[in-house]
Coordinates of C-alpha atoms in Angstrom, one line a residue:
M1 CA 28.4 -23.2 3.5
T2 CA 28.6 -27.2 4.3
Q3 CA 25.8 -29.4 2.4
T4 CA 23.2 -31.8 3.3
T5 CA 22.7 -35.2 0.5
H6 CA 19.3 -36.7 -0.1
P7 CA 19.3 -39.5 -2.6
D8 CA 16.3 -38.3 -4.4
P9 CA 15.5 -34.3 -3.8
T10 CA 11.8 -34.2 -5.3
A11 CA 10.0 -30.9 -3.8
D12 CA 10.2 -28.1 -5.9
I13 CA 10.2 -25.5 -3.5
G14 CA 9.5 -25.0 -0.4
V15 CA 7.7 -23.3 2.0
V16 CA 9.5 -22.9 6.3
G17 CA 6.9 -21.1 8.5
L18 CA 3.8 -22.8 8.3
A19 CA 1.1 -20.9 11.1
V20 CA -2.4 -19.4 8.8
M21 CA 0.1 -17.7 5.9
G22 CA 2.5 -19.9 5.2
R23 CA 0.5 -22.8 5.6
N24 CA -2.0 -21.7 2.2
L25 CA 1.0 -20.3 0.8
A26 CA 2.0 -24.5 0.3
R27 CA -1.8 -25.6 -0.4
N28 CA -1.7 -23.3 -2.6
F29 CA 1.5 -24.4 -4.6
A30 CA 0.3 -28.1 -3.9
R31 CA -2.9 -27.4 -5.1
H32 CA -1.1 -26.4 -9.2
G33 CA 1.6 -29.5 -8.5
H34 CA 4.0 -28.6 -7.6
V35 CA 5.6 -30.8 -4.8
V36 CA 6.1 -28.4 -1.4
A37 CA 9.3 -29.0 0.9
L38 CA 7.3 -28.7 4.4
Y39 CA 9.7 -26.7 7.8
N40 CA 8.2 -25.2 10.8
R41 CA 10.3 -24.5 14.4
T42 CA 7.0 -25.7 15.8
S43 CA 6.5 -30.2 14.2
S44 CA 3.3 -30.6 14.9
R45 CA 2.6 -27.4 13.0
V46 CA 3.9 -29.9 9.9
D47 CA 2.4 -33.1 10.6
D48 CA -0.9 -31.2 11.7
L49 CA -0.8 -30.2 7.4
V50 CA 0.4 -33.0 6.3
R51 CA -2.9 -34.7 8.0
D52 CA -5.1 -32.4 6.9
N53 CA -4.6 -31.3 4.1
G54 CA -2.5 -33.8 2.1
D55 CA -4.8 -34.8 -0.9
E56 CA -4.0 -31.4 -2.4
G57 CA -0.8 -32.5 -2.9
D58 CA 2.6 -33.6 -3.1
F59 CA 4.4 -32.6 0.9
V60 CA 7.6 -33.2 1.6
P61 CA 7.4 -33.0 5.9
S62 CA 10.6 -32.5 7.5
H63 CA 11.6 -32.4 11.6
D64 CA 14.8 -31.0 10.5
L65 CA 16.3 -28.3 8.3
A66 CA 18.9 -29.6 7.0
Q67 CA 16.9 -32.7 6.3
F68 CA 14.1 -30.1 4.5
V69 CA 17.2 -28.4 2.2
A70 CA 18.3 -32.3 0.7
S71 CA 14.7 -32.6 -0.3
L72 CA 14.3 -29.5 -2.6
R73 CA 15.2 -30.0 -6.2
R74 CA 18.1 -27.0 -8.0
P75 CA 17.8 -24.4 -7.7
R76 CA 16.4 -24.5 -4.4
R77 CA 13.5 -22.7 -3.8
V78 CA 12.8 -21.2 0.1
V79 CA 9.8 -19.3 0.9
V80 CA 10.6 -18.4 3.9
M81 CA 7.6 -17.4 6.3
V82 CA 8.2 -16.9 9.7
K83 CA 7.9 -12.8 11.9
A84 CA 9.8 -10.1 10.0
G85 CA 13.1 -8.9 12.5
P86 CA 15.2 -10.9 14.0
P87 CA 12.7 -14.1 13.4
T88 CA 13.5 -13.7 10.3
D89 CA 17.4 -13.1 10.6
A90 CA 17.3 -16.7 12.1
V91 CA 15.7 -18.6 10.3
I92 CA 18.0 -16.8 7.6
D93 CA 21.6 -17.7 9.3
Q94 CA 20.0 -21.4 9.9
L95 CA 19.9 -21.5 5.6
V96 CA 22.8 -20.3 4.4
P97 CA 25.4 -23.3 5.9
L98 CA 23.3 -26.0 3.9
L99 CA 22.9 -24.1 0.9
E100 CA 24.9 -23.4 -2.8
P101 CA 25.8 -21.4 -4.7
G102 CA 22.7 -20.0 -6.8
D103 CA 19.9 -20.7 -4.8
I104 CA 17.1 -19.1 -3.7
V105 CA 15.9 -17.9 -0.6
V106 CA 12.6 -15.9 -0.8
D107 CA 11.4 -13.8 2.2
G108 CA 7.6 -13.4 1.6
G109 CA 6.6 -11.4 4.5
N110 CA 6.5 -7.6 5.2
A111 CA 9.6 -6.9 5.5
H112 CA 11.0 -3.4 5.6
F113 CA 12.5 -2.8 2.7
Q114 CA 15.8 -1.3 3.7
D115 CA 16.1 -5.1 5.8
T116 CA 15.3 -6.9 2.2
R117 CA 18.2 -4.5 0.8
R118 CA 21.1 -5.6 3.1
R119 CA 19.8 -9.1 2.8
D120 CA 20.3 -9.0 -0.7
G121 CA 23.9 -7.8 -0.5
A122 CA 24.2 -10.4 2.7
L123 CA 23.5 -13.4 1.0
R124 CA 25.0 -12.1 -2.6
E125 CA 28.5 -12.6 -0.8
H126 CA 27.8 -15.9 -0.4
G127 CA 26.4 -16.8 -3.8
L128 CA 23.0 -17.0 -2.4
H129 CA 19.8 -15.2 -4.7
F130 CA 17.4 -13.9 -2.1
V131 CA 13.2 -12.7 -3.1
G132 CA 12.1 -10.2 -1.1
T133 CA 8.9 -11.3 -1.5
G134 CA 5.6 -9.0 -1.2
V135 CA 2.3 -11.1 -1.0
S136 CA -1.6 -9.2 -0.5
G137 CA -4.8 -10.9 -0.3
G138 CA -4.3 -11.7 3.2
E139 CA -4.7 -15.2 4.5
E140 CA -7.3 -16.6 1.5
G141 CA -5.5 -14.9 -1.2
A142 CA -2.6 -16.8 0.4
L143 CA -4.7 -19.8 -0.2
N144 CA -7.0 -19.4 -3.9
G145 CA -4.9 -16.4 -5.3
P146 CA -3.4 -13.2 -4.7
S147 CA -1.1 -11.0 -5.9
I148 CA 2.7 -11.1 -6.3
M149 CA 5.9 -8.6 -5.5
P150 CA 8.7 -10.3 -6.1
G151 CA 12.1 -8.9 -5.9
G152 CA 15.7 -9.8 -6.7
S153 CA 17.4 -10.4 -9.4
V154 CA 16.4 -11.9 -13.4
E155 CA 17.6 -14.9 -12.8
A156 CA 15.9 -15.7 -9.4
Y157 CA 13.1 -15.2 -11.5
E158 CA 13.7 -16.9 -14.3
A159 CA 14.0 -19.9 -11.3
L160 CA 11.0 -18.2 -9.5
G161 CA 8.5 -17.0 -11.8
P162 CA 6.5 -19.9 -13.0
I163 CA 5.7 -20.5 -10.0
L164 CA 5.2 -17.7 -8.4
E165 CA 2.9 -17.0 -11.5
S166 CA 0.5 -20.7 -11.8
I167 CA -0.5 -20.2 -7.2
A168 CA -0.8 -16.1 -7.8
V169 CA -4.9 -15.1 -9.3
E170 CA -5.6 -14.5 -12.4
V171 CA -7.6 -11.6 -14.9
D172 CA -8.5 -11.0 -17.9
G173 CA -5.2 -14.0 -18.4
T174 CA -2.8 -12.1 -16.9
P175 CA -1.6 -13.3 -13.5
C176 CA -1.5 -10.8 -11.2
C177 CA 2.2 -11.1 -10.5
T178 CA 5.7 -9.9 -11.8
H179 CA 9.0 -9.3 -11.9
V180 CA 9.3 -6.1 -9.7
G181 CA 13.4 -5.3 -9.7
P182 CA 16.2 -6.0 -7.5
D183 CA 17.0 -6.5 -3.6
G184 CA 14.0 -4.7 -1.9
A185 CA 12.2 -3.3 -5.2
G186 CA 9.7 -6.2 -3.7
H187 CA 9.1 -5.0 -0.8
F188 CA 8.5 -1.8 -1.3
V189 CA 5.7 -1.8 -3.0
K190 CA 4.4 -4.0 -1.2
M191 CA 4.5 -0.9 1.7
V192 CA 3.0 1.5 -0.8
H193 CA 0.6 -0.9 -2.1
N194 CA -0.2 -0.8 1.9
G195 CA 0.1 2.8 3.0
I196 CA -3.0 3.3 0.0
E197 CA -4.8 0.4 1.4
Y198 CA -4.4 2.2 4.7
A199 CA -5.4 5.7 2.4
D200 CA -8.4 4.2 0.9
M201 CA -10.5 2.3 3.9
Q202 CA -9.7 5.6 5.8
L203 CA -11.0 7.3 2.9
I204 CA -14.2 5.4 2.9
A205 CA -14.8 5.3 6.5
E206 CA -15.2 9.0 6.0
A207 CA -17.6 9.0 3.4
Y208 CA -19.7 6.8 5.9
D209 CA -19.2 8.3 8.8
L210 CA -20.2 12.1 7.1
L211 CA -23.5 10.2 5.6
R212 CA -24.4 8.3 8.6
Q213 CA -23.4 11.8 10.7
A214 CA -25.5 14.8 7.9
L215 CA -28.4 12.2 7.1
D216 CA -29.3 9.5 10.5
L217 CA -28.3 6.9 8.3
T218 CA -28.5 3.2 9.8
P219 CA -25.9 0.8 8.9
A220 CA -28.4 -1.2 7.4
Q221 CA -29.2 1.5 4.7
L222 CA -25.5 2.9 4.4
A223 CA -24.5 -0.8 3.2
D224 CA -27.6 -0.1 0.7
V225 CA -25.6 2.9 -0.6
F226 CA -22.5 1.0 -0.6
E227 CA -23.8 -1.7 -2.7
D228 CA -25.3 0.0 -5.2
W229 CA -21.8 2.2 -5.3
N230 CA -20.1 -0.6 -6.0
T231 CA -21.6 -1.8 -9.1
G232 CA -20.0 1.7 -11.1
D233 CA -15.9 3.4 -11.1
L234 CA -16.0 3.2 -7.1
E235 CA -16.2 -1.2 -7.9
S236 CA -13.5 -3.0 -5.6
Y237 CA -13.1 -5.0 -2.4
L238 CA -12.4 -2.5 -0.1
I239 CA -16.3 -0.8 -1.0
E240 CA -17.9 -4.5 -1.1
I241 CA -16.6 -5.7 1.9
S242 CA -17.4 -2.2 3.5
A243 CA -20.9 -3.2 3.2
R244 CA -21.1 -6.6 4.4
V245 CA -19.2 -4.6 8.1
L246 CA -21.9 -2.2 7.8
R247 CA -25.1 -5.1 7.4
Q248 CA -23.7 -7.4 9.5
V249 CA -25.7 -7.9 12.8
D250 CA -24.5 -8.8 16.1
A251 CA -25.2 -11.4 18.0
A252 CA -25.2 -10.5 20.8
T253 CA -26.6 -6.9 20.9
G254 CA -29.0 -7.5 18.1
G255 CA -27.8 -4.4 17.4
P256 CA -24.9 -3.0 13.4
L257 CA -21.5 -4.5 15.0
V258 CA -20.1 -1.6 13.5
D259 CA -21.6 0.1 16.9
V260 CA -20.3 -2.2 19.2
I261 CA -17.0 -2.7 17.9
V262 CA -14.3 0.2 20.0
D263 CA -13.4 2.7 17.2
Q264 CA -9.7 2.2 18.0
A265 CA -7.8 1.6 14.5
E266 CA -4.9 -0.4 14.5
Q267 CA -2.4 -0.9 12.4
K268 CA 0.7 -3.4 12.4
G269 CA 3.6 0.0 11.0
T270 CA 3.5 -0.7 6.7
G271 CA 1.6 2.9 7.0
R272 CA 4.5 4.1 8.8
W273 CA 6.9 2.5 7.2
T274 CA 5.4 4.3 3.7
V275 CA 5.1 8.1 4.9
Q276 CA 8.7 8.1 6.7
S277 CA 9.4 6.8 2.8
A278 CA 8.4 9.3 1.5
L279 CA 9.5 11.8 4.1
E280 CA 13.4 10.3 3.1
L281 CA 12.5 10.3 -1.1
G282 CA 10.3 14.0 -0.3
V283 CA 7.7 12.8 -2.2
P284 CA 3.1 14.2 -0.2
V285 CA 1.4 11.9 -0.2
S286 CA -1.0 13.8 2.5
G287 CA -3.6 11.0 2.0
I288 CA -1.6 8.2 3.8
A289 CA -0.2 10.2 6.3
E290 CA -4.1 11.6 7.2
A291 CA -4.4 7.7 7.8
V292 CA -2.2 6.9 10.1
F293 CA -2.9 10.0 12.4
A294 CA -5.7 9.1 11.7
R295 CA -5.0 6.0 13.2
A296 CA -3.4 7.1 16.2
L297 CA -5.6 9.3 16.9
S298 CA -8.6 6.7 17.4
G299 CA -6.3 5.4 19.5
H300 CA -5.5 7.8 22.1
A301 CA -8.7 7.4 24.4
E302 CA -7.0 9.2 27.2
Q303 CA -7.7 12.2 25.5
R304 CA -10.7 11.5 23.6
G305 CA -12.8 11.6 26.6
P306 CA -11.9 14.4 28.5
A307 CA -11.9 16.2 24.9
R308 CA -15.4 15.5 24.2
R309 CA -16.5 17.8 26.3
L310 CA -14.8 20.8 23.4
A311 CA -17.3 23.0 21.9
G312 CA -18.5 21.7 17.8
P313 CA -20.9 22.8 15.7
S314 CA -24.6 21.6 16.3
G315 CA -26.8 20.3 12.7
S316 CA -27.5 18.1 10.3
L317 CA -28.8 17.7 7.1
T318 CA -31.7 15.2 7.4
D319 CA -34.5 18.6 6.9
L320 CA -33.5 18.3 3.0
S321 CA -35.7 16.7 0.7
A322 CA -35.2 12.5 -0.9
D323 CA -34.3 14.9 -3.6
E324 CA -31.6 17.2 -2.1
R325 CA -30.9 13.9 0.0
A326 CA -30.0 12.0 -3.2
R327 CA -27.2 14.2 -4.1
F328 CA -25.7 14.9 -1.1
V329 CA -25.2 11.0 -1.3
D330 CA -24.1 11.4 -4.6
D331 CA -21.5 14.1 -3.5
V332 CA -20.4 12.3 -1.5
R333 CA -19.5 9.4 -3.5
Q334 CA -17.5 11.8 -5.9
A335 CA -15.5 12.8 -3.4
L336 CA -14.2 10.0 -2.4
Y337 CA -13.7 9.1 -6.0
A338 CA -11.9 12.1 -6.3
S339 CA -9.7 11.5 -3.4
K340 CA -9.1 7.6 -3.9
V341 CA -7.6 8.6 -7.9
V342 CA -5.1 11.4 -5.1
A343 CA -4.0 8.6 -2.8
Y344 CA -2.7 6.0 -5.9
A345 CA -1.8 8.9 -7.6
Q346 CA 0.5 9.7 -4.8
G347 CA 0.9 6.2 -3.7
F348 CA 2.5 6.0 -7.2
D349 CA 4.7 8.9 -7.2
Q350 CA 6.5 7.3 -4.3
I351 CA 6.8 4.2 -5.6
D352 CA 8.6 6.2 -8.9
A353 CA 10.7 8.3 -6.5
G354 CA 11.6 4.7 -4.7
S355 CA 12.8 3.1 -7.8
S356 CA 15.2 6.4 -9.3
E357 CA 16.1 6.8 -6.2
Y358 CA 17.1 2.6 -5.5
G359 CA 17.6 2.3 -9.3
W360 CA 15.4 -0.4 -9.4
D361 CA 13.5 0.6 -12.9
V362 CA 9.9 0.4 -11.8
D363 CA 7.5 -0.4 -14.5
R364 CA 4.4 1.1 -12.9
G365 CA 2.0 0.4 -15.7
A366 CA 3.0 -3.4 -14.5
M367 CA 1.9 -2.9 -10.9
A368 CA -1.5 -1.5 -11.4
T369 CA -2.2 -4.6 -14.5
I370 CA -0.5 -7.1 -10.1
W371 CA -3.1 -5.3 -7.7
R372 CA -6.8 -5.9 -9.9
G373 CA -6.2 -9.4 -8.6
G374 CA -6.0 -10.8 -5.3
C375 CA -4.6 -7.4 -2.9
I376 CA -7.1 -5.6 -0.5
I377 CA -7.5 -2.4 -3.2
R378 CA -7.9 -4.3 -6.6
A379 CA -11.1 -2.1 -8.2
R380 CA -12.4 -1.1 -11.3
F381 CA -10.3 1.7 -11.5
L382 CA -6.7 -0.5 -11.2
D383 CA -7.8 -1.3 -15.1
R384 CA -7.8 2.7 -15.6
I385 CA -4.8 2.8 -14.2
R386 CA -3.2 0.5 -16.8
E387 CA -4.5 2.3 -19.0
A388 CA -2.7 6.4 -18.5
Y389 CA 0.9 4.3 -18.4
D390 CA 0.1 2.4 -21.1
R391 CA -0.4 6.1 -23.0
D392 CA 2.2 7.9 -20.9
A393 CA 5.2 5.3 -19.3
E394 CA 7.2 8.6 -17.9
L395 CA 3.5 10.6 -16.7
P396 CA 4.6 12.6 -14.5
T397 CA 1.2 12.3 -11.7
L398 CA -1.6 10.4 -12.4
L399 CA -3.8 13.4 -11.7
V400 CA -2.9 15.1 -15.8
D401 CA -3.9 11.7 -17.1
E402 CA -6.3 12.7 -19.6
Y403 CA -8.6 10.2 -18.0
F404 CA -7.8 11.0 -14.7
S405 CA -7.8 15.3 -14.9
G406 CA -11.6 14.4 -16.2
V407 CA -12.7 12.8 -13.6
V408 CA -11.0 14.8 -10.5
D409 CA -12.6 18.1 -13.1
Q410 CA -16.5 16.8 -13.5
S411 CA -16.0 16.0 -9.9
Q412 CA -14.0 18.6 -8.2
D413 CA -17.4 20.8 -7.3
A414 CA -19.0 18.2 -5.8
W415 CA -15.6 17.4 -3.2
R416 CA -15.7 20.8 -2.2
R417 CA -19.1 20.9 -1.2
V418 CA -19.2 17.8 0.8
V419 CA -15.6 19.1 2.9
C420 CA -17.5 22.4 3.3
T421 CA -20.4 20.4 4.1
A422 CA -18.5 18.2 6.9
V423 CA -16.6 21.0 8.7
Q424 CA -19.7 22.8 9.0
L425 CA -21.4 20.0 10.7
G426 CA -17.7 19.4 12.9
V427 CA -16.9 15.8 11.3
P428 CA -13.9 15.1 10.4
V429 CA -12.6 14.3 6.9
P430 CA -8.9 14.6 7.0
G431 CA -8.8 11.2 4.0
F432 CA -11.0 14.2 2.1
A433 CA -10.1 17.4 2.6
S434 CA -6.1 16.8 2.6
A435 CA -6.9 15.6 -0.8
L436 CA -8.4 19.0 -2.1
A437 CA -5.5 20.6 -0.9
Y438 CA -3.3 18.4 -2.4
Y439 CA -5.5 18.7 -6.0
D440 CA -5.4 22.6 -5.1
G441 CA -1.1 22.6 -4.3
L442 CA -1.3 21.3 -7.6
R443 CA -3.0 23.2 -9.9
R444 CA -1.5 26.9 -8.4
E445 CA 0.3 29.1 -10.4
R446 CA 2.3 29.6 -8.0
L447 CA 2.4 29.0 -4.2
P448 CA 3.2 30.8 -1.1
A449 CA 6.2 28.8 -1.2
S450 CA 7.9 31.8 -1.7
L451 CA 7.2 33.9 1.2
V452 CA 8.5 30.6 3.2
Q453 CA 11.8 30.4 1.3
G454 CA 11.5 34.8 2.2
L455 CA 10.9 33.8 5.6
R456 CA 14.1 31.1 5.3
D457 CA 17.0 33.3 4.0
L458 CA 15.3 36.3 6.6
F459 CA 16.1 33.9 9.7
G460 CA 18.9 31.6 9.0
A461 CA 21.0 33.1 5.6
H462 CA 19.1 30.3 3.6
T463 CA 19.0 32.0 -0.1
Y464 CA 16.0 31.7 -2.7
A465 CA 16.2 31.7 -6.7
R466 CA 14.1 34.7 -8.7
T467 CA 12.0 33.6 -11.3
D468 CA 13.7 36.0 -13.5
G469 CA 17.0 34.5 -14.2
E470 CA 19.2 32.2 -13.1
G471 CA 21.8 32.5 -9.5
V472 CA 21.1 32.1 -5.9
F473 CA 20.2 35.1 -3.8
H474 CA 20.5 36.2 -0.7
T475 CA 19.7 40.0 1.3
L476 CA 21.5 41.7 3.3
W477 CA 18.1 42.0 5.7
S478 CA 20.2 43.4 8.7
G479 CA 22.6 45.5 6.9
D480 CA 20.6 47.8 3.0
G481 CA 18.8 45.2 1.6
S482 CA 20.3 44.8 -1.4
Q483 CA 21.0 41.1 -2.8
V484 CA 23.8 39.2 -3.1
R485 CA 24.2 36.3 -6.1
Q486 CA 26.0 33.6 -3.9
D487 CA 27.1 32.0 -6.7
D488 CA 29.6 34.1 -7.2
G489 CA 29.2 36.7 -5.0
S490 CA 28.5 39.3 -6.3
S491 CA 25.4 42.3 -5.1
S492 CA 22.9 42.3 -7.3
P493 CA 20.8 45.2 -8.2
H494 CA 17.7 43.7 -7.8

């Protein structure tokens, strides 16, 4: 590696890539007293930031990458904020020859965690630290205090962590930033965070849709409902902004904005990555999967158009009394809360499985702590999740924690009524229904998987275990129906 000298390196941290997220992070660093080096391939973005926001702190602008690196104090801390994939690799390839052993490269984009693991290994060969870092909170969070999920080595976090913690939002005096674990751990946790976000948004949308279709409530009336919910256990950023969206009036038509937005939800891929990873790990994240598939279905206009001719039930609950309508609204609230508990439980299960698979030793309670502020899924009940892992760090699932098991038990009658009503009215609630099916599957004494395994053995000799003893068995289906113990080849008297 070559080094470009600089007579007086002054910058504490540098940002490469000054689109909105990179620009806002740079401003956040500067606002907290850090000297910030700036570089962007399009030089005008550097000049624009200094011109528009130079009074917010100390910036060291560069129009040359070597000059940018030379302006940084050792160990150099470089935050890369460019598009994920090949553009990130291209920037890293340009940086590596300019850096020295011990320097730190931070990827603050939404990279796939396997790419982060690959980059971590490659930079380690050069004596460099690579820190894949999840940053949640969008543009506003990047500027005013995000939730930050850095991976990488312990040594890198010792040099980088205090700076990241200084710009993260604080809740109860605790920064929403902590060292997640080695190599790809930070980006993995951010990926699962985004998957939970998909499920949370889908469940909220289902609650909105069911209440609107069943009770014929207007968006403004539903905004009132969501605002009321936001004063209780459902208090969260997503519930809060759902009320804002529902109350918004479209300037062009004078009607509700939600009614003129095309009903096709887009996605950038992190939810899909979460489901793909869960399949590889063998973790059932059915709530997240249903949310991803619901977005996919919404986008298939060429199928939905002709399918509108298909028959379905008709009816509503508009003839209910005021008290009955209020009870149904509360039923939906309880179903939403119980389903959210399942979605978060599944997400934390995936974090645990990924941590075990890749040797990361991720603290699930710490993840709940740093998600309490700054990030999109920030919510009151994350305190409850942190408390659950404080009680038992090895909790097999959140659903068996004393608080969450009690909440779901109290809500399950309402939850079941809501799913039944939705089915009767023909209102799709894949999130509510799949969460309930998961809950019922988890709590059952026996599952029909025994029949599935019997079928697998019959058509493919895939074997099975027995409830009354050790061993692996196969039935001679084409023969006399006797069993053969596969691990030692002997026949079984069973």
